[in-house]
Short mmCIF file of N, CA and C in Angstrom, two decimals:
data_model
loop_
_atom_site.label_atom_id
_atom_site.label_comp_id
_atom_site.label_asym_id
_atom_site.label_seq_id
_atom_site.Cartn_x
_atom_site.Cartn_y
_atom_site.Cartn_z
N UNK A 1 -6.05 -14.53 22.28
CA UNK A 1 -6.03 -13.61 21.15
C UNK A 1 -7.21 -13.90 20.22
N UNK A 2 -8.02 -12.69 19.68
CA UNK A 2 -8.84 -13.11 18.56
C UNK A 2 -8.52 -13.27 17.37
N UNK A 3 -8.99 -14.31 16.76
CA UNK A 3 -8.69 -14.49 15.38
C UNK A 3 -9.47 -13.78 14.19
N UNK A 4 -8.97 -13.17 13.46
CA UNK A 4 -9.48 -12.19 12.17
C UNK A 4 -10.53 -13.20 11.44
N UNK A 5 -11.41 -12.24 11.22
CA UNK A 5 -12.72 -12.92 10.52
C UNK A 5 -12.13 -12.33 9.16
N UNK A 6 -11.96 -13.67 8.23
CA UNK A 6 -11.30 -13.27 7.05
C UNK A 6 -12.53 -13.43 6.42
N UNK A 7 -13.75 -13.65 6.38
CA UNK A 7 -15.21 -13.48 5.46
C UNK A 7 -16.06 -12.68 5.71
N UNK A 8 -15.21 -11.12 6.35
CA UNK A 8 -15.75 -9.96 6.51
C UNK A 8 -16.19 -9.13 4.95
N UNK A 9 -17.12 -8.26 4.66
CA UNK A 9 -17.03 -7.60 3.47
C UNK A 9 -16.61 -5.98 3.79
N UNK A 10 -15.66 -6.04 3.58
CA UNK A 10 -15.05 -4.40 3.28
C UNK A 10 -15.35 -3.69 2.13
N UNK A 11 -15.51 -2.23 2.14
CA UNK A 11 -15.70 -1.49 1.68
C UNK A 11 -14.90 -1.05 1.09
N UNK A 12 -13.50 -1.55 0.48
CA UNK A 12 -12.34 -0.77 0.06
C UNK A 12 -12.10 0.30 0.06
N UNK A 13 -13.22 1.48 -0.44
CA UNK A 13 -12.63 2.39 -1.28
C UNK A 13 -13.20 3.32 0.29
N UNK A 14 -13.81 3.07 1.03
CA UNK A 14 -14.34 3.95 2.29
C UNK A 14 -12.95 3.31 3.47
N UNK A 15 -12.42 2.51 3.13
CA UNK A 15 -11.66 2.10 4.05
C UNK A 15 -10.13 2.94 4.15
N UNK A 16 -10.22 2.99 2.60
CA UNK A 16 -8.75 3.92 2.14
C UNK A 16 -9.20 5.36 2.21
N UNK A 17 -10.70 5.92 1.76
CA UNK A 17 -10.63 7.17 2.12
C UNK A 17 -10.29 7.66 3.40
N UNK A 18 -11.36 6.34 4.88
CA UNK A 18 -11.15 7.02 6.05
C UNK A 18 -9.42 6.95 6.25
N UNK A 19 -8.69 5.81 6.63
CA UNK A 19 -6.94 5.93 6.41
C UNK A 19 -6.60 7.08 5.58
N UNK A 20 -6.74 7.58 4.68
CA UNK A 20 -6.72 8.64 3.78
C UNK A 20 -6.72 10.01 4.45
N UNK A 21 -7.64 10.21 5.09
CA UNK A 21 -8.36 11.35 5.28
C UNK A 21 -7.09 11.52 6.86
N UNK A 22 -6.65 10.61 6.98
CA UNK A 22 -5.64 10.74 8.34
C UNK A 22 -3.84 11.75 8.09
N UNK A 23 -3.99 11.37 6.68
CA UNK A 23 -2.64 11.96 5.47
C UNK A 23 -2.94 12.74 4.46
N UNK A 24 -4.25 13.08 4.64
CA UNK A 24 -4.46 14.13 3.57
C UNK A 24 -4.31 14.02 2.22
N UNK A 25 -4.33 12.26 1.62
CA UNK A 25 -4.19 11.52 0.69
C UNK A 25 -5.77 12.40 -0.61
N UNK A 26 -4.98 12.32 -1.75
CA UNK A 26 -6.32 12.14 -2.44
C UNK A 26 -6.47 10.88 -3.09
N UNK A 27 -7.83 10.40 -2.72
CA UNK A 27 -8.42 8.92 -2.79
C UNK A 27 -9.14 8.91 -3.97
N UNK A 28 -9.58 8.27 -4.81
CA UNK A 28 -10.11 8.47 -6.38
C UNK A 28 -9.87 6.92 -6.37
N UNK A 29 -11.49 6.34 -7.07
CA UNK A 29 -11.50 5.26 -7.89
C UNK A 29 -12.97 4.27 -7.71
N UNK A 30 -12.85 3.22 -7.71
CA UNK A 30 -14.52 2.63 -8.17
C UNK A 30 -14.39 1.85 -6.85
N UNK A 31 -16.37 2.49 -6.37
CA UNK A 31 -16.14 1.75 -4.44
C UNK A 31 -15.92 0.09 -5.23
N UNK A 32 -15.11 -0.39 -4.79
CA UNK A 32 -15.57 -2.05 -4.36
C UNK A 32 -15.45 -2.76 -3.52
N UNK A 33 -15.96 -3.44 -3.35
CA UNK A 33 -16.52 -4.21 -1.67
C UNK A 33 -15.43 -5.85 -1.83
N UNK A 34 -14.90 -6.01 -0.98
CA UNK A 34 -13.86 -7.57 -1.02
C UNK A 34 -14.03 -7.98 0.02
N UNK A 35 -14.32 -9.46 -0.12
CA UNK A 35 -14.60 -10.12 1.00
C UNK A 35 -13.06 -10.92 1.90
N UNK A 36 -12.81 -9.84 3.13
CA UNK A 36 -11.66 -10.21 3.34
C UNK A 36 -11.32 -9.70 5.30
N UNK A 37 -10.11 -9.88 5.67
CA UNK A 37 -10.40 -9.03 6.65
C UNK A 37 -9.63 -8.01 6.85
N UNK A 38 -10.54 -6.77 7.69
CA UNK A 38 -10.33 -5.28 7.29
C UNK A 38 -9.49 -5.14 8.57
N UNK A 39 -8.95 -5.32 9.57
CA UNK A 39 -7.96 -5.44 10.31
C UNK A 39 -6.88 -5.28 9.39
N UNK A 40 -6.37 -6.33 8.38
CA UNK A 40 -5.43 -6.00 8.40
C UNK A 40 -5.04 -5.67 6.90
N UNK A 41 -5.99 -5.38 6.14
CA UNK A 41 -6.04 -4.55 5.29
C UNK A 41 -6.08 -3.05 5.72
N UNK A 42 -6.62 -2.65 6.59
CA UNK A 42 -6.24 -1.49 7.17
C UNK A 42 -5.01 -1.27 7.49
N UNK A 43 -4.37 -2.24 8.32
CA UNK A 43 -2.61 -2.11 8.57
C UNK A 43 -2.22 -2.17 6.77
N UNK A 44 -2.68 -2.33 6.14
CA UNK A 44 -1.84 -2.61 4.71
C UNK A 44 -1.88 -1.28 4.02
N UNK A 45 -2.88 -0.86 4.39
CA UNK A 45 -3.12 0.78 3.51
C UNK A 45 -2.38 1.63 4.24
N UNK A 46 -2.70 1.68 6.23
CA UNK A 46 -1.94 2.93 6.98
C UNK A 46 -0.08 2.76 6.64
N UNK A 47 0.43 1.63 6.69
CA UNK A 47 1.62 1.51 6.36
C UNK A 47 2.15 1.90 4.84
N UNK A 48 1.68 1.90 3.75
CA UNK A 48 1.51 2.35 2.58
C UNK A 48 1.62 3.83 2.29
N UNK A 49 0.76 4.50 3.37
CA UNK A 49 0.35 5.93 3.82
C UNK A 49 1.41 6.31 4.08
N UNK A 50 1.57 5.78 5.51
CA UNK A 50 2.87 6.24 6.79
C UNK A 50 4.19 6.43 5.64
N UNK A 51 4.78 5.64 4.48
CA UNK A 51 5.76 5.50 3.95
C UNK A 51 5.37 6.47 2.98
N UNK A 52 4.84 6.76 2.41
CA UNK A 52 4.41 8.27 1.18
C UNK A 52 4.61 9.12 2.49
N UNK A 53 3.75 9.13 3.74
CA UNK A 53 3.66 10.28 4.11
C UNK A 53 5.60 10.99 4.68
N UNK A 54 6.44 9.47 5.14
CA UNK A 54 7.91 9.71 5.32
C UNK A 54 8.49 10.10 3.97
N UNK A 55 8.25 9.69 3.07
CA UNK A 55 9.18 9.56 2.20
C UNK A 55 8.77 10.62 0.98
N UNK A 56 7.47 11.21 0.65
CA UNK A 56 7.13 11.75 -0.19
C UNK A 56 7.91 13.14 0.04
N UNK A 57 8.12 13.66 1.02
CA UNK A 57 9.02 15.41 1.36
C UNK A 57 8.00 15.74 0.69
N UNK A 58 6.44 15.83 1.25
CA UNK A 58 5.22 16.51 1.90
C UNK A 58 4.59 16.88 0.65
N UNK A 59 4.96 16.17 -0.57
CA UNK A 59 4.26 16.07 -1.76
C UNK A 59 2.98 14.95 -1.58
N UNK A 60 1.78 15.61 -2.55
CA UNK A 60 0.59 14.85 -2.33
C UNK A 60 0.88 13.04 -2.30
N UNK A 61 -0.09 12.91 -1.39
CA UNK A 61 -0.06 11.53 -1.90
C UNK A 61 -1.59 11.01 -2.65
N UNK A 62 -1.36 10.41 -3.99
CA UNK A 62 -2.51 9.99 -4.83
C UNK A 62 -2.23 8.64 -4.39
N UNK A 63 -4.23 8.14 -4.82
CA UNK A 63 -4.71 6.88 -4.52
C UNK A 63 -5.36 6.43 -5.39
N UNK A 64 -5.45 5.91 -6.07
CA UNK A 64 -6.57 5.07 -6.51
C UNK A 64 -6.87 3.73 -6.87
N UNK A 65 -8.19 3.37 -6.37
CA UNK A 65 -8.72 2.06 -6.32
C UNK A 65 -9.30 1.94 -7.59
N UNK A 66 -8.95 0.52 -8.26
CA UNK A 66 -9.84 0.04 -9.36
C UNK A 66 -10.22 -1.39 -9.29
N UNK A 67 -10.78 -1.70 -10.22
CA UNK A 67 -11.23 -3.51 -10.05
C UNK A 67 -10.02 -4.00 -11.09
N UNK A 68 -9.48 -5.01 -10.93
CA UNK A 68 -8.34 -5.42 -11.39
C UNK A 68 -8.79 -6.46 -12.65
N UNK A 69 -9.89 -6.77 -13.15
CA UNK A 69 -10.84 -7.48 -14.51
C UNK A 69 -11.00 -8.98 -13.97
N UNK A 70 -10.74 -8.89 -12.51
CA UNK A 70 -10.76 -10.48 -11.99
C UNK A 70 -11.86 -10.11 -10.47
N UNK A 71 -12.14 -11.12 -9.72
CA UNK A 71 -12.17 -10.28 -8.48
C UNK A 71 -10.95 -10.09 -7.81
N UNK A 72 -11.35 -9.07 -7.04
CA UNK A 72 -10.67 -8.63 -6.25
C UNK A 72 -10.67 -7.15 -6.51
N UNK A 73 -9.75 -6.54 -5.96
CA UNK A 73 -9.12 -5.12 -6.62
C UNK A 73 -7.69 -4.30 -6.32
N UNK A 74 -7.63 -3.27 -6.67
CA UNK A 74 -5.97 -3.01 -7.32
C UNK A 74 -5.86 -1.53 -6.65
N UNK A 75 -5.03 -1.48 -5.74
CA UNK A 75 -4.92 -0.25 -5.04
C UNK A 75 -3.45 0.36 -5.66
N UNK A 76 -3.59 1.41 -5.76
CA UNK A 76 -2.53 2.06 -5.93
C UNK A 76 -2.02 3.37 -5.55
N UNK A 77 -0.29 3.39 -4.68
CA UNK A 77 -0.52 4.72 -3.99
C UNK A 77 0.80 4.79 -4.69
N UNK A 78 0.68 6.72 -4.81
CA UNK A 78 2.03 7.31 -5.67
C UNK A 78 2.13 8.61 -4.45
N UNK A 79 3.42 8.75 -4.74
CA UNK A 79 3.76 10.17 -3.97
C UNK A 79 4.56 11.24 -4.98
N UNK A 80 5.17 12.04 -4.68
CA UNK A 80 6.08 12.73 -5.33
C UNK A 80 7.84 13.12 -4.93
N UNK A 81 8.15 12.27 -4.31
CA UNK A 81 9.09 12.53 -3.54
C UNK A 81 10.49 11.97 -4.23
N UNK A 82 11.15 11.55 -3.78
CA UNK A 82 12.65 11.27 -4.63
C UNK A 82 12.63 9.88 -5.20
N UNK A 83 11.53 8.93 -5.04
CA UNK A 83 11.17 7.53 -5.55
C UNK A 83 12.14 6.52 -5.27
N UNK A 84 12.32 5.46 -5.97
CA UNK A 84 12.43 4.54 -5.51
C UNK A 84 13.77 3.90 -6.76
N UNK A 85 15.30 4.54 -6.57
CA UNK A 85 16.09 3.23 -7.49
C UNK A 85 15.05 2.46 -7.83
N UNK A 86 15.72 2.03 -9.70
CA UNK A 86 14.86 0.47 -10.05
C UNK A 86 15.82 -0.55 -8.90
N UNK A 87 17.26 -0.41 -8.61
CA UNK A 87 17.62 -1.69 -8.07
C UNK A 87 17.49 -1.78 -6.61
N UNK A 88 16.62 -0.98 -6.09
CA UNK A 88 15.97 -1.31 -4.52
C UNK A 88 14.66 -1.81 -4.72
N UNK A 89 14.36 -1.52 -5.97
CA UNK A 89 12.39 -1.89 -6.14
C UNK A 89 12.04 -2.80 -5.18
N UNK A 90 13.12 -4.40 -5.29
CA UNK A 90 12.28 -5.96 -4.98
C UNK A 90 12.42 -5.74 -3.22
N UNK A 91 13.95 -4.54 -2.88
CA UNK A 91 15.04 -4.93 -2.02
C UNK A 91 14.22 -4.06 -0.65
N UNK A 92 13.26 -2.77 -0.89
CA UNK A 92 12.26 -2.39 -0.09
C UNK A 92 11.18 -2.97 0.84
N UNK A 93 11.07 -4.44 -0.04
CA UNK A 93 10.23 -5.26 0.23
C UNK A 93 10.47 -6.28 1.83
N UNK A 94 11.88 -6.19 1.51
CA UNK A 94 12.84 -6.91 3.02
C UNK A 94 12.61 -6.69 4.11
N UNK A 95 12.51 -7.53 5.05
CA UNK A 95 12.06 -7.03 6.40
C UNK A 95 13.47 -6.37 7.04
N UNK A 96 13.10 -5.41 7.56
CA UNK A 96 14.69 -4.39 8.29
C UNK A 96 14.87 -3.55 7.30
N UNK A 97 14.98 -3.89 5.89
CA UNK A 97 15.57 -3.26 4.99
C UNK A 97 14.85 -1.54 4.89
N UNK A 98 16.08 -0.68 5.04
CA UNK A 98 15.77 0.74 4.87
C UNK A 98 16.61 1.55 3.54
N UNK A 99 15.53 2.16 2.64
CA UNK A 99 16.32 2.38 1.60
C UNK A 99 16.62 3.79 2.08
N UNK A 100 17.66 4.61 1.34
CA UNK A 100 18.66 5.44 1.97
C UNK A 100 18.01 7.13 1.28
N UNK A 101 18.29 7.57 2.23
CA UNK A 101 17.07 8.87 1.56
C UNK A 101 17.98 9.90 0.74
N UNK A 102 17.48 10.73 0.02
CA UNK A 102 18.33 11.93 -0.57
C UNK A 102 19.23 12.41 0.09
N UNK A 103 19.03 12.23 1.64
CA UNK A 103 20.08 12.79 1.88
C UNK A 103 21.27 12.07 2.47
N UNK A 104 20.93 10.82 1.99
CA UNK A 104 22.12 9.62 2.93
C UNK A 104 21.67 8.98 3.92
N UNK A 105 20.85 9.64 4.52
CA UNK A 105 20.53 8.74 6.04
C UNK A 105 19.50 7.93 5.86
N UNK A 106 18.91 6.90 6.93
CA UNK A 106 18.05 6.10 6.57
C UNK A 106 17.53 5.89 7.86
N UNK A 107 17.21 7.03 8.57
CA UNK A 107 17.06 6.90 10.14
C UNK A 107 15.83 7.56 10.42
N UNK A 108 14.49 6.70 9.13
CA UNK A 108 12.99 7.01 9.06
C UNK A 108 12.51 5.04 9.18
N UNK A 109 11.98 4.99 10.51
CA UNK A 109 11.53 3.66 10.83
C UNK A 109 12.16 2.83 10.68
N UNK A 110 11.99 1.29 10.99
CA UNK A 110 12.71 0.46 10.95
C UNK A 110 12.73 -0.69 10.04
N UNK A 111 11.98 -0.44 8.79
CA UNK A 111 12.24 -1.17 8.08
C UNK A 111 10.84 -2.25 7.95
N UNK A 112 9.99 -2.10 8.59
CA UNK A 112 8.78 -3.79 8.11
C UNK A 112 7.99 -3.10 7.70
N UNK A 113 7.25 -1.46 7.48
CA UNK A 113 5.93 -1.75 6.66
C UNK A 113 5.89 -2.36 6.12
N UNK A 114 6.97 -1.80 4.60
CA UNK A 114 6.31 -2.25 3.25
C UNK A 114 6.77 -4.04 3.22
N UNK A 115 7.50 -4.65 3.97
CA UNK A 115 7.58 -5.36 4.34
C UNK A 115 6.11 -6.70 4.64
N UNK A 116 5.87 -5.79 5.82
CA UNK A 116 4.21 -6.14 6.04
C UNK A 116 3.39 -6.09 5.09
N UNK A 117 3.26 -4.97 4.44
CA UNK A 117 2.57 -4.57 3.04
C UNK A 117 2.53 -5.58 2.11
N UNK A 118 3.54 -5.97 1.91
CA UNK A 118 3.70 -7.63 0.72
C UNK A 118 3.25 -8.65 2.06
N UNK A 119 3.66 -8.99 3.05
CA UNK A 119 3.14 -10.40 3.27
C UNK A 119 1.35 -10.17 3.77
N UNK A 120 1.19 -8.76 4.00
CA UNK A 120 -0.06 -9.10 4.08
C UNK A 120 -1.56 -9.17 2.86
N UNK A 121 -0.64 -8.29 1.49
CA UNK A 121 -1.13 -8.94 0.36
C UNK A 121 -0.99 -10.42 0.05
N UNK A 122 0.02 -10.78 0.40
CA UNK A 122 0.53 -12.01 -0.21
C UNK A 122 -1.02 -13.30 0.68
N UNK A 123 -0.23 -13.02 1.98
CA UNK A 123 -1.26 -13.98 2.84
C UNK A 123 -2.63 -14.24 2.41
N UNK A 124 -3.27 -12.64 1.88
CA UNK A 124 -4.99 -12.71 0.86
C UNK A 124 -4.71 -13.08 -0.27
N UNK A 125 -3.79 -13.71 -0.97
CA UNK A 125 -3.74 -14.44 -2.30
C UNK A 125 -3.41 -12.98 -3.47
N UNK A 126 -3.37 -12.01 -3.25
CA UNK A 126 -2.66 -10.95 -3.65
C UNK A 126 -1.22 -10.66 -4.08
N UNK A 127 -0.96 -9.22 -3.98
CA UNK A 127 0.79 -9.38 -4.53
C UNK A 127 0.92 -7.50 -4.06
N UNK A 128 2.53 -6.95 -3.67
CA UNK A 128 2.50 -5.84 -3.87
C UNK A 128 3.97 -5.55 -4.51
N UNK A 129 4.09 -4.69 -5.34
CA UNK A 129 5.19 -4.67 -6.14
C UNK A 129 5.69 -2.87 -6.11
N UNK A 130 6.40 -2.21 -6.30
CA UNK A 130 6.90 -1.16 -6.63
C UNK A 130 7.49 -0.76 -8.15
N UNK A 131 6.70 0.17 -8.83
CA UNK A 131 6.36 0.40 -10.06
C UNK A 131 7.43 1.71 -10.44
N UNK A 132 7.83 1.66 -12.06
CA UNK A 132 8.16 2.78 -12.12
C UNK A 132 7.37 3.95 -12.42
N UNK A 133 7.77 5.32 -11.90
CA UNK A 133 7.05 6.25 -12.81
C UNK A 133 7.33 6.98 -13.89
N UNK A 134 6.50 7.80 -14.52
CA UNK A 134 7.05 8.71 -15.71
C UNK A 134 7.44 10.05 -15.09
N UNK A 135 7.33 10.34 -14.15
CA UNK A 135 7.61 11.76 -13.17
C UNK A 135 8.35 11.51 -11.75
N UNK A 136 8.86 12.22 -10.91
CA UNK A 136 9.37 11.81 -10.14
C UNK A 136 8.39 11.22 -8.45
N UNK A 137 8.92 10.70 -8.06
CA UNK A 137 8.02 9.71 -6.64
C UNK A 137 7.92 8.48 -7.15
N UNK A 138 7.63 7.95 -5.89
CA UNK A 138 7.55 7.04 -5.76
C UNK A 138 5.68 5.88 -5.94
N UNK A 139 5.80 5.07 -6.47
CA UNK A 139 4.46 4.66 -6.94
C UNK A 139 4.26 2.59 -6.69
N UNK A 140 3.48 2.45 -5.23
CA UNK A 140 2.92 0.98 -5.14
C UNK A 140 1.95 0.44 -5.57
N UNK A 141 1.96 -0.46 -6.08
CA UNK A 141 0.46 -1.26 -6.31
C UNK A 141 0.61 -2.53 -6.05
N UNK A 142 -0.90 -2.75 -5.14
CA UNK A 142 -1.35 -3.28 -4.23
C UNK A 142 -2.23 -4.67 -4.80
N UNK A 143 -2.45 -5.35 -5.49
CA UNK A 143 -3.53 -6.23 -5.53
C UNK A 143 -3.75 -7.25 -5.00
N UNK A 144 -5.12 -7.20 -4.81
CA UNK A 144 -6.00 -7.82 -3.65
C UNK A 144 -6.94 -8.51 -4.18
N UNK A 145 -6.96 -10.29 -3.67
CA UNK A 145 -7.89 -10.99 -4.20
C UNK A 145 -9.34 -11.17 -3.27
N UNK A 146 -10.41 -11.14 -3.74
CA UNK A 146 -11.67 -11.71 -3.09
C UNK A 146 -11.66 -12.56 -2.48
N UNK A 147 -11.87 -12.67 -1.22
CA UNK A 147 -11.67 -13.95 0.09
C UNK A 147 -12.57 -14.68 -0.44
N UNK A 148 -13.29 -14.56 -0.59
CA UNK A 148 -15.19 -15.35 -1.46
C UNK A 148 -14.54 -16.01 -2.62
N UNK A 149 -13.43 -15.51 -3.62
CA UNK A 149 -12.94 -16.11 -4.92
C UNK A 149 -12.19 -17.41 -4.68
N UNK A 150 -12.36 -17.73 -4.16
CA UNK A 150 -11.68 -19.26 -4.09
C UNK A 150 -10.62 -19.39 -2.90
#
């Protein structure tokens, strides 16, 4: 098996447009480049996607990248769809765990993106959390530290 070159420099904001451009996402925010590896930051954004694109009920999905005032940077994806209970926020995060849709059932995947999504922020010295909104959908943010930052 090959091992991920984690002192790759990615392009963030070209990385989420191309994933983007696969969901018809609108992408918005400042290019920045992180030194990290894009393997599986790519799995971190398409799974992010894949779950707006299940869960939003075909409302846009917004993106945007900013620099977080440290290195690194701060992704953030919102949808519009029926969102997220505050008391599933942490509980989404669970591996298996499927939160239960508007209409009762919960028989959309099996439960590890967002799962994946946190340990593969976590693993780059990062974090991903589930936010509330002021409108309805659902809204993640993503932050991501500079492989180069220590």
């Amino acid at each position: 098996t090959e091992t991920p070159d984690r002192n790759e420099s990615v392009d963030l904001l070209a990385l989420v447009a191309e994933e983007g451009a696969r969901v018809d996402a609108n992408v918005s925010g400042t290019p920045i480049s992180i030194t990290d590896d894009a393997r599986m930051l790519r799995r971190l954004v398409r799974n992010l996607f894949e779950n707006a694109r299940h869960h939003g009920q075909g409302t846009p999905i917004e993106v945007t990248i900013k620099p977080p005032g440290i290195s690194g940077a701060t992704l953030v994806v919102a949808d519009g769809g029926p969102g997220v209970p505050e008391t599933e926020r942490e509980r989404i995060f669970e591996p298996f765990y499927r939160a239960r849709t508007t209409t009762g059932s919960n028989d959309v995947g099996v439960g590890l993106g967002l799962s994946l999504v946190r340990q593969i922020a976590e693993r780059h010295g990062g974090s991903a959390r589930c936010l509330a909104r002021d409108r309805q959908g659902a809204c993640f943010e993503v932050r991501l530290r500079d492989g180069d930052s220590g």
